[in-house]
PDB file of C-alpha atoms in Angstrom:
ATOM      1  CA  UNK A   1       0.000   0.000   0.000  1.00 63.00           C
ATOM      2  CA  UNK A   2       3.034   2.258   0.288  1.00 71.00           C
ATOM      3  CA  UNK A   3       2.986   2.812  -3.464  1.00 80.00           C
ATOM      4  CA  UNK A   4      -0.595   4.070  -3.236  1.00 79.00           C
ATOM      5  CA  UNK A   5       0.362   6.668  -0.623  1.00 84.00           C
ATOM      6  CA  UNK A   6       3.416   7.620  -2.707  1.00 89.00           C
ATOM      7  CA  UNK A   7       1.243   8.117  -5.786  1.00 88.00           C
ATOM      8  CA  UNK A   8      -1.285  10.113  -3.760  1.00 90.00           C
ATOM      9  CA  UNK A   9       1.463  12.343  -2.343  1.00 92.00           C
ATOM     10  CA  UNK A  10       3.017  12.863  -5.789  1.00 93.00           C
ATOM     11  CA  UNK A  11      -0.301  14.020  -7.258  1.00 92.00           C
ATOM     12  CA  UNK A  12      -0.843  16.425  -4.354  1.00 92.00           C
ATOM     13  CA  UNK A  13       2.707  17.799  -4.589  1.00 93.00           C
ATOM     14  CA  UNK A  14       2.394  18.516  -8.316  1.00 92.00           C
ATOM     15  CA  UNK A  15      -1.037  20.078  -7.820  1.00 93.00           C
ATOM     16  CA  UNK A  16       0.057  22.611  -5.175  1.00 91.00           C
ATOM     17  CA  UNK A  17       3.673  23.117  -6.306  1.00 89.00           C
ATOM     18  CA  UNK A  18       2.917  26.394  -8.116  1.00 89.00           C
ATOM     19  CA  UNK A  19       0.062  27.550  -5.916  1.00 87.00           C
ATOM     20  CA  UNK A  20       2.030  30.152  -3.929  1.00 85.00           C
ATOM     21  CA  UNK A  21       4.900  32.528  -4.671  1.00 84.00           C
ATOM     22  CA  UNK A  22       8.165  30.898  -5.763  1.00 82.00           C
ATOM     23  CA  UNK A  23      11.663  32.223  -6.386  1.00 80.00           C
ATOM     24  CA  UNK A  24      14.362  30.841  -8.657  1.00 75.00           C
ATOM     25  CA  UNK A  25      17.658  32.628  -9.309  1.00 74.00           C
ATOM     26  CA  UNK A  26      16.696  36.297  -9.814  1.00 76.00           C
ATOM     27  CA  UNK A  27      13.090  35.698 -10.917  1.00 79.00           C
ATOM     28  CA  UNK A  28       9.878  35.614  -8.901  1.00 83.00           C
ATOM     29  CA  UNK A  29       6.722  33.648  -9.690  1.00 81.00           C
ATOM     30  CA  UNK A  30       3.632  35.273  -8.210  1.00 87.00           C
ATOM     31  CA  UNK A  31       0.998  33.215  -6.348  1.00 88.00           C
ATOM     32  CA  UNK A  32      -2.049  31.982  -8.206  1.00 91.00           C
ATOM     33  CA  UNK A  33      -4.695  34.668  -8.405  1.00 91.00           C
ATOM     34  CA  UNK A  34      -8.093  34.476  -6.735  1.00 91.00           C
ATOM     35  CA  UNK A  35     -10.571  32.835  -6.923  1.00 91.00           C
ATOM     36  CA  UNK A  36      -8.442  30.041  -8.416  1.00 91.00           C
ATOM     37  CA  UNK A  37      -6.114  29.939  -5.400  1.00 93.00           C
ATOM     38  CA  UNK A  38      -9.031  29.200  -3.049  1.00 93.00           C
ATOM     39  CA  UNK A  39     -10.465  26.639  -5.482  1.00 93.00           C
ATOM     40  CA  UNK A  40      -7.208  24.698  -5.539  1.00 93.00           C
ATOM     41  CA  UNK A  41      -6.882  24.838  -1.739  1.00 93.00           C
ATOM     42  CA  UNK A  42     -10.389  23.360  -1.399  1.00 94.00           C
ATOM     43  CA  UNK A  43      -9.551  20.742  -4.049  1.00 93.00           C
ATOM     44  CA  UNK A  44      -6.384  19.861  -2.121  1.00 92.00           C
ATOM     45  CA  UNK A  45      -8.376  19.138   1.047  1.00 93.00           C
ATOM     46  CA  UNK A  46     -10.942  17.040  -0.834  1.00 94.00           C
ATOM     47  CA  UNK A  47      -8.109  15.251  -2.612  1.00 93.00           C
ATOM     48  CA  UNK A  48      -6.697  13.901   0.657  1.00 93.00           C
ATOM     49  CA  UNK A  49     -10.110  13.027   2.095  1.00 93.00           C
ATOM     50  CA  UNK A  50     -11.111  11.044  -0.999  1.00 92.00           C
ATOM     51  CA  UNK A  51      -7.667   9.542  -1.550  1.00 90.00           C
ATOM     52  CA  UNK A  52      -7.299   8.195   1.988  1.00 91.00           C
ATOM     53  CA  UNK A  53     -10.891   6.928   1.849  1.00 89.00           C
ATOM     54  CA  UNK A  54     -10.143   4.976  -1.359  1.00 86.00           C
ATOM     55  CA  UNK A  55      -6.998   3.476   0.200  1.00 86.00           C
ATOM     56  CA  UNK A  56      -8.896   2.412   3.346  1.00 87.00           C
ATOM     57  CA  UNK A  57     -11.649   0.848   1.217  1.00 85.00           C
ATOM     58  CA  UNK A  58      -9.019  -0.968  -0.849  1.00 80.00           C
ATOM     59  CA  UNK A  59      -7.330  -2.350   2.294  1.00 82.00           C
ATOM     60  CA  UNK A  60     -10.668  -3.478   3.754  1.00 80.00           C
ATOM     61  CA  UNK A  61     -11.629  -5.049   0.441  1.00 73.00           C
ATOM     62  CA  UNK A  62      -8.457  -7.137   0.334  1.00 72.00           C
ATOM     63  CA  UNK A  63      -8.779  -8.131   4.005  1.00 73.00           C
ATOM     64  CA  UNK A  64     -12.425  -9.182   3.682  1.00 68.00           C
ATOM     65  CA  UNK A  65     -12.366 -10.515   0.105  1.00 63.00           C
ATOM     66  CA  UNK A  66     -12.516 -14.213   0.978  1.00 62.00           C
ATOM     67  CA  UNK A  67     -14.663 -13.838   4.082  1.00 64.00           C
ATOM     68  CA  UNK A  68     -17.400 -11.810   2.379  1.00 58.00           C
ATOM     69  CA  UNK A  69     -16.779 -13.239  -1.122  1.00 63.00           C
ATOM     70  CA  UNK A  70     -16.420  -9.770  -2.607  1.00 60.00           C
ATOM     71  CA  UNK A  71     -16.405  -9.604  -6.394  1.00 62.00           C
ATOM     72  CA  UNK A  72     -12.959  -8.952  -7.889  1.00 62.00           C
ATOM     73  CA  UNK A  73     -14.322  -6.015  -9.898  1.00 65.00           C
ATOM     74  CA  UNK A  74     -15.427  -4.284  -6.692  1.00 67.00           C
ATOM     75  CA  UNK A  75     -11.937  -4.811  -5.248  1.00 69.00           C
ATOM     76  CA  UNK A  76     -10.452  -3.005  -8.261  1.00 75.00           C
ATOM     77  CA  UNK A  77     -12.901  -0.076  -8.041  1.00 78.00           C
ATOM     78  CA  UNK A  78     -11.113   1.981  -5.324  1.00 81.00           C
ATOM     79  CA  UNK A  79      -7.779   1.429  -7.099  1.00 83.00           C
ATOM     80  CA  UNK A  80      -9.107   2.744 -10.410  1.00 84.00           C
ATOM     81  CA  UNK A  81     -10.790   5.702  -8.704  1.00 86.00           C
ATOM     82  CA  UNK A  82      -7.531   6.545  -6.924  1.00 90.00           C
ATOM     83  CA  UNK A  83      -5.643   6.428 -10.231  1.00 91.00           C
ATOM     84  CA  UNK A  84      -8.205   8.758 -11.787  1.00 91.00           C
ATOM     85  CA  UNK A  85      -7.921  11.104  -8.812  1.00 92.00           C
ATOM     86  CA  UNK A  86      -4.127  11.331  -9.163  1.00 94.00           C
ATOM     87  CA  UNK A  87      -4.650  12.108 -12.845  1.00 94.00           C
ATOM     88  CA  UNK A  88      -7.104  14.850 -11.885  1.00 93.00           C
ATOM     89  CA  UNK A  89      -4.466  16.415  -9.610  1.00 95.00           C
ATOM     90  CA  UNK A  90      -1.973  16.547 -12.487  1.00 95.00           C
ATOM     91  CA  UNK A  91      -4.620  18.191 -14.675  1.00 95.00           C
ATOM     92  CA  UNK A  92      -5.242  20.822 -11.987  1.00 95.00           C
ATOM     93  CA  UNK A  93      -1.503  21.530 -12.231  1.00 95.00           C
ATOM     94  CA  UNK A  94      -2.073  22.087 -15.983  1.00 95.00           C
ATOM     95  CA  UNK A  95      -4.915  24.518 -15.226  1.00 94.00           C
ATOM     96  CA  UNK A  96      -2.682  26.469 -12.815  1.00 94.00           C
ATOM     97  CA  UNK A  97       0.045  26.686 -15.464  1.00 94.00           C
ATOM     98  CA  UNK A  98      -2.340  28.067 -18.099  1.00 95.00           C
ATOM     99  CA  UNK A  99      -3.836  30.588 -15.669  1.00 94.00           C
ATOM    100  CA  UNK A 100      -0.369  31.879 -14.771  1.00 93.00           C
ATOM    101  CA  UNK A 101       0.669  31.936 -18.440  1.00 93.00           C
ATOM    102  CA  UNK A 102      -2.463  33.928 -19.295  1.00 91.00           C
ATOM    103  CA  UNK A 103      -4.115  31.282 -21.455  1.00 92.00           C
ATOM    104  CA  UNK A 104      -7.282  31.100 -19.366  1.00 91.00           C
ATOM    105  CA  UNK A 105      -9.564  30.622 -22.383  1.00 92.00           C
ATOM    106  CA  UNK A 106      -7.690  27.458 -23.396  1.00 92.00           C
ATOM    107  CA  UNK A 107      -7.829  26.194 -19.813  1.00 92.00           C
ATOM    108  CA  UNK A 108     -11.614  26.568 -19.695  1.00 93.00           C
ATOM    109  CA  UNK A 109     -12.013  25.031 -23.159  1.00 93.00           C
ATOM    110  CA  UNK A 110      -9.981  22.001 -22.110  1.00 93.00           C
ATOM    111  CA  UNK A 111     -11.869  21.432 -18.867  1.00 92.00           C
ATOM    112  CA  UNK A 112     -15.295  21.959 -20.465  1.00 93.00           C
ATOM    113  CA  UNK A 113     -14.368  19.340 -23.075  1.00 92.00           C
ATOM    114  CA  UNK A 114     -13.079  17.052 -20.319  1.00 91.00           C
ATOM    115  CA  UNK A 115     -16.369  17.434 -18.438  1.00 91.00           C
ATOM    116  CA  UNK A 116     -18.319  16.537 -21.581  1.00 90.00           C
ATOM    117  CA  UNK A 117     -16.151  13.440 -21.939  1.00 87.00           C
ATOM    118  CA  UNK A 118     -16.847  12.433 -18.334  1.00 85.00           C
ATOM    119  CA  UNK A 119     -20.619  12.824 -18.740  1.00 86.00           C
ATOM    120  CA  UNK A 120     -20.817  11.080 -22.130  1.00 84.00           C
ATOM    121  CA  UNK A 121     -18.484   8.208 -21.205  1.00 80.00           C
ATOM    122  CA  UNK A 122     -20.492   7.570 -18.036  1.00 78.00           C
ATOM    123  CA  UNK A 123     -23.670   7.353 -20.138  1.00 79.00           C
ATOM    124  CA  UNK A 124     -21.905   4.927 -22.499  1.00 75.00           C
ATOM    125  CA  UNK A 125     -20.670   2.929 -19.514  1.00 72.00           C
ATOM    126  CA  UNK A 126     -24.220   2.200 -18.376  1.00 71.00           C
ATOM    127  CA  UNK A 127     -25.680   1.986 -21.868  1.00 68.00           C
ATOM    128  CA  UNK A 128     -23.895   1.647 -25.197  1.00 56.00           C
ATOM    129  CA  UNK A 129     -20.821  -0.034 -23.738  1.00 58.00           C
ATOM    130  CA  UNK A 130     -19.529  -1.312 -27.080  1.00 67.00           C
ATOM    131  CA  UNK A 131     -18.852   2.281 -28.123  1.00 75.00           C
ATOM    132  CA  UNK A 132     -17.019   3.233 -24.937  1.00 76.00           C
ATOM    133  CA  UNK A 133     -13.508   2.126 -25.908  1.00 77.00           C
ATOM    134  CA  UNK A 134     -13.584   3.893 -29.284  1.00 80.00           C
ATOM    135  CA  UNK A 135     -15.106   6.991 -27.693  1.00 82.00           C
ATOM    136  CA  UNK A 136     -12.417   7.096 -24.982  1.00 83.00           C
ATOM    137  CA  UNK A 137      -9.661   6.694 -27.562  1.00 87.00           C
ATOM    138  CA  UNK A 138     -10.962   9.486 -29.798  1.00 89.00           C
ATOM    139  CA  UNK A 139     -11.578  11.699 -26.760  1.00 89.00           C
ATOM    140  CA  UNK A 140      -8.020  11.161 -25.536  1.00 92.00           C
ATOM    141  CA  UNK A 141      -6.601  12.254 -28.904  1.00 93.00           C
ATOM    142  CA  UNK A 142      -8.853  15.329 -29.030  1.00 94.00           C
ATOM    143  CA  UNK A 143      -8.102  16.319 -25.422  1.00 94.00           C
ATOM    144  CA  UNK A 144      -4.378  15.790 -25.960  1.00 95.00           C
ATOM    145  CA  UNK A 145      -4.503  18.138 -28.967  1.00 95.00           C
ATOM    146  CA  UNK A 146      -6.310  20.789 -26.887  1.00 94.00           C
ATOM    147  CA  UNK A 147      -3.872  20.297 -24.010  1.00 94.00           C
ATOM    148  CA  UNK A 148      -0.833  20.656 -26.265  1.00 95.00           C
ATOM    149  CA  UNK A 149      -2.224  23.677 -28.123  1.00 95.00           C
ATOM    150  CA  UNK A 150      -2.960  25.440 -24.840  1.00 94.00           C
ATOM    151  CA  UNK A 151       0.661  25.056 -23.748  1.00 94.00           C
ATOM    152  CA  UNK A 152       2.013  26.203 -27.120  1.00 94.00           C
ATOM    153  CA  UNK A 153      -0.106  29.382 -27.351  1.00 94.00           C
ATOM    154  CA  UNK A 154       0.451  30.344 -23.691  1.00 93.00           C
ATOM    155  CA  UNK A 155       2.852  33.181 -22.919  1.00 92.00           C
ATOM    156  CA  UNK A 156       6.574  32.479 -22.331  1.00 91.00           C
ATOM    157  CA  UNK A 157       7.190  31.169 -18.822  1.00 88.00           C
ATOM    158  CA  UNK A 158       9.861  33.695 -17.788  1.00 85.00           C
ATOM    159  CA  UNK A 159       8.699  35.567 -14.684  1.00 83.00           C
ATOM    160  CA  UNK A 160       5.311  33.838 -14.757  1.00 84.00           C
ATOM    161  CA  UNK A 161       5.875  30.123 -14.193  1.00 88.00           C
ATOM    162  CA  UNK A 162       9.281  28.998 -12.939  1.00 86.00           C
ATOM    163  CA  UNK A 163      10.672  25.485 -12.951  1.00 85.00           C
ATOM    164  CA  UNK A 164      14.123  24.324 -11.919  1.00 82.00           C
ATOM    165  CA  UNK A 165      16.267  21.371 -12.975  1.00 76.00           C
ATOM    166  CA  UNK A 166      18.124  18.848 -10.804  1.00 74.00           C
ATOM    167  CA  UNK A 167      21.013  21.258 -10.277  1.00 69.00           C
ATOM    168  CA  UNK A 168      18.642  24.016  -9.179  1.00 69.00           C
ATOM    169  CA  UNK A 169      19.115  25.937 -12.400  1.00 78.00           C
ATOM    170  CA  UNK A 170      16.140  27.727 -13.932  1.00 83.00           C
ATOM    171  CA  UNK A 171      14.714  25.873 -16.924  1.00 84.00           C
ATOM    172  CA  UNK A 172      14.138  27.650 -20.212  1.00 87.00           C
ATOM    173  CA  UNK A 173      10.697  28.433 -21.615  1.00 90.00           C
ATOM    174  CA  UNK A 174      10.890  25.310 -23.807  1.00 91.00           C
ATOM    175  CA  UNK A 175      12.069  23.063 -20.958  1.00 90.00           C
ATOM    176  CA  UNK A 176       9.383  24.338 -18.586  1.00 91.00           C
ATOM    177  CA  UNK A 177       6.590  23.882 -21.128  1.00 93.00           C
ATOM    178  CA  UNK A 178       7.826  20.384 -21.955  1.00 94.00           C
ATOM    179  CA  UNK A 179       7.672  19.502 -18.243  1.00 93.00           C
ATOM    180  CA  UNK A 180       4.133  20.885 -17.982  1.00 94.00           C
ATOM    181  CA  UNK A 181       3.144  18.949 -21.112  1.00 95.00           C
ATOM    182  CA  UNK A 182       4.601  15.644 -19.871  1.00 96.00           C
ATOM    183  CA  UNK A 183       2.940  15.842 -16.447  1.00 95.00           C
ATOM    184  CA  UNK A 184      -0.359  16.957 -17.978  1.00 95.00           C
ATOM    185  CA  UNK A 185      -0.337  14.159 -20.558  1.00 96.00           C
ATOM    186  CA  UNK A 186       0.326  11.601 -17.813  1.00 95.00           C
ATOM    187  CA  UNK A 187      -2.518  13.196 -15.844  1.00 95.00           C
ATOM    188  CA  UNK A 188      -4.912  12.941 -18.788  1.00 94.00           C
ATOM    189  CA  UNK A 189      -4.026   9.278 -19.303  1.00 94.00           C
ATOM    190  CA  UNK A 190      -4.478   8.433 -15.605  1.00 93.00           C
ATOM    191  CA  UNK A 191      -7.743  10.391 -15.452  1.00 91.00           C
ATOM    192  CA  UNK A 192      -9.208   8.462 -18.396  1.00 88.00           C
ATOM    193  CA  UNK A 193      -7.811   5.069 -17.382  1.00 87.00           C
ATOM    194  CA  UNK A 194     -10.752   4.108 -15.083  1.00 84.00           C
ATOM    195  CA  UNK A 195     -13.136   4.242 -18.047  1.00 78.00           C
ATOM    196  CA  UNK A 196     -10.869   1.941 -20.082  1.00 77.00           C
ATOM    197  CA  UNK A 197     -10.693  -0.439 -17.099  1.00 75.00           C
ATOM    198  CA  UNK A 198     -14.483  -0.319 -16.667  1.00 72.00           C
ATOM    199  CA  UNK A 199     -15.043  -1.040 -20.366  1.00 67.00           C
ATOM    200  CA  UNK A 200     -12.716  -4.065 -20.221  1.00 67.00           C
ATOM    201  CA  UNK A 201     -14.412  -5.469 -17.112  1.00 63.00           C
ATOM    202  CA  UNK A 202     -17.878  -5.067 -18.628  1.00 58.00           C
ATOM    203  CA  UNK A 203     -16.930  -6.953 -21.779  1.00 53.00           C
ATOM    204  CA  UNK A 204     -15.239  -9.647 -19.691  1.00 54.00           C
ATOM    205  CA  UNK A 205     -18.471 -10.280 -17.774  1.00 51.00           C
TER     206      UNK A 205
END
């Protein structure tokens, strides 16, 4: 279970890493503006409440699996939800980056599209399940294109969004945006993974 806590902590760390003021070399990154700062703080609290709850449920499920004859699919449910939650934290990090780089319109467009995916895929999950895999795949490609475009059109990171390398040196605009893109892409994949898992389990049954 240590890996679950490590994954949960990693998602939280990435989510709040650029929430407040940061300094690197001779540059200063200002804190996230309101009301977004308060939104992320609330999300951070909910993140830990839900994450620890999923881990406790997973531990109880494993401990009581044979005694209560719990279905294997129910055992996997808290794991998949936790994975999706970590992905959501990495996507909040993406939102923070776009807000600070003054690409708010792209941030809203991405998250509105992501919300539409969540609603539609849930409908497919309980209805037209044969279409779910193809829909998730197409949605991932579309969302990845939106995610990448948002990073490209955002302002240069200098003085707005600072990231440092292993040696503590300030990364360039290109290096910083690549890091944001990599973490955000991983977040998108993890966020969508529970629907792929659900689709596979439904067809297996």
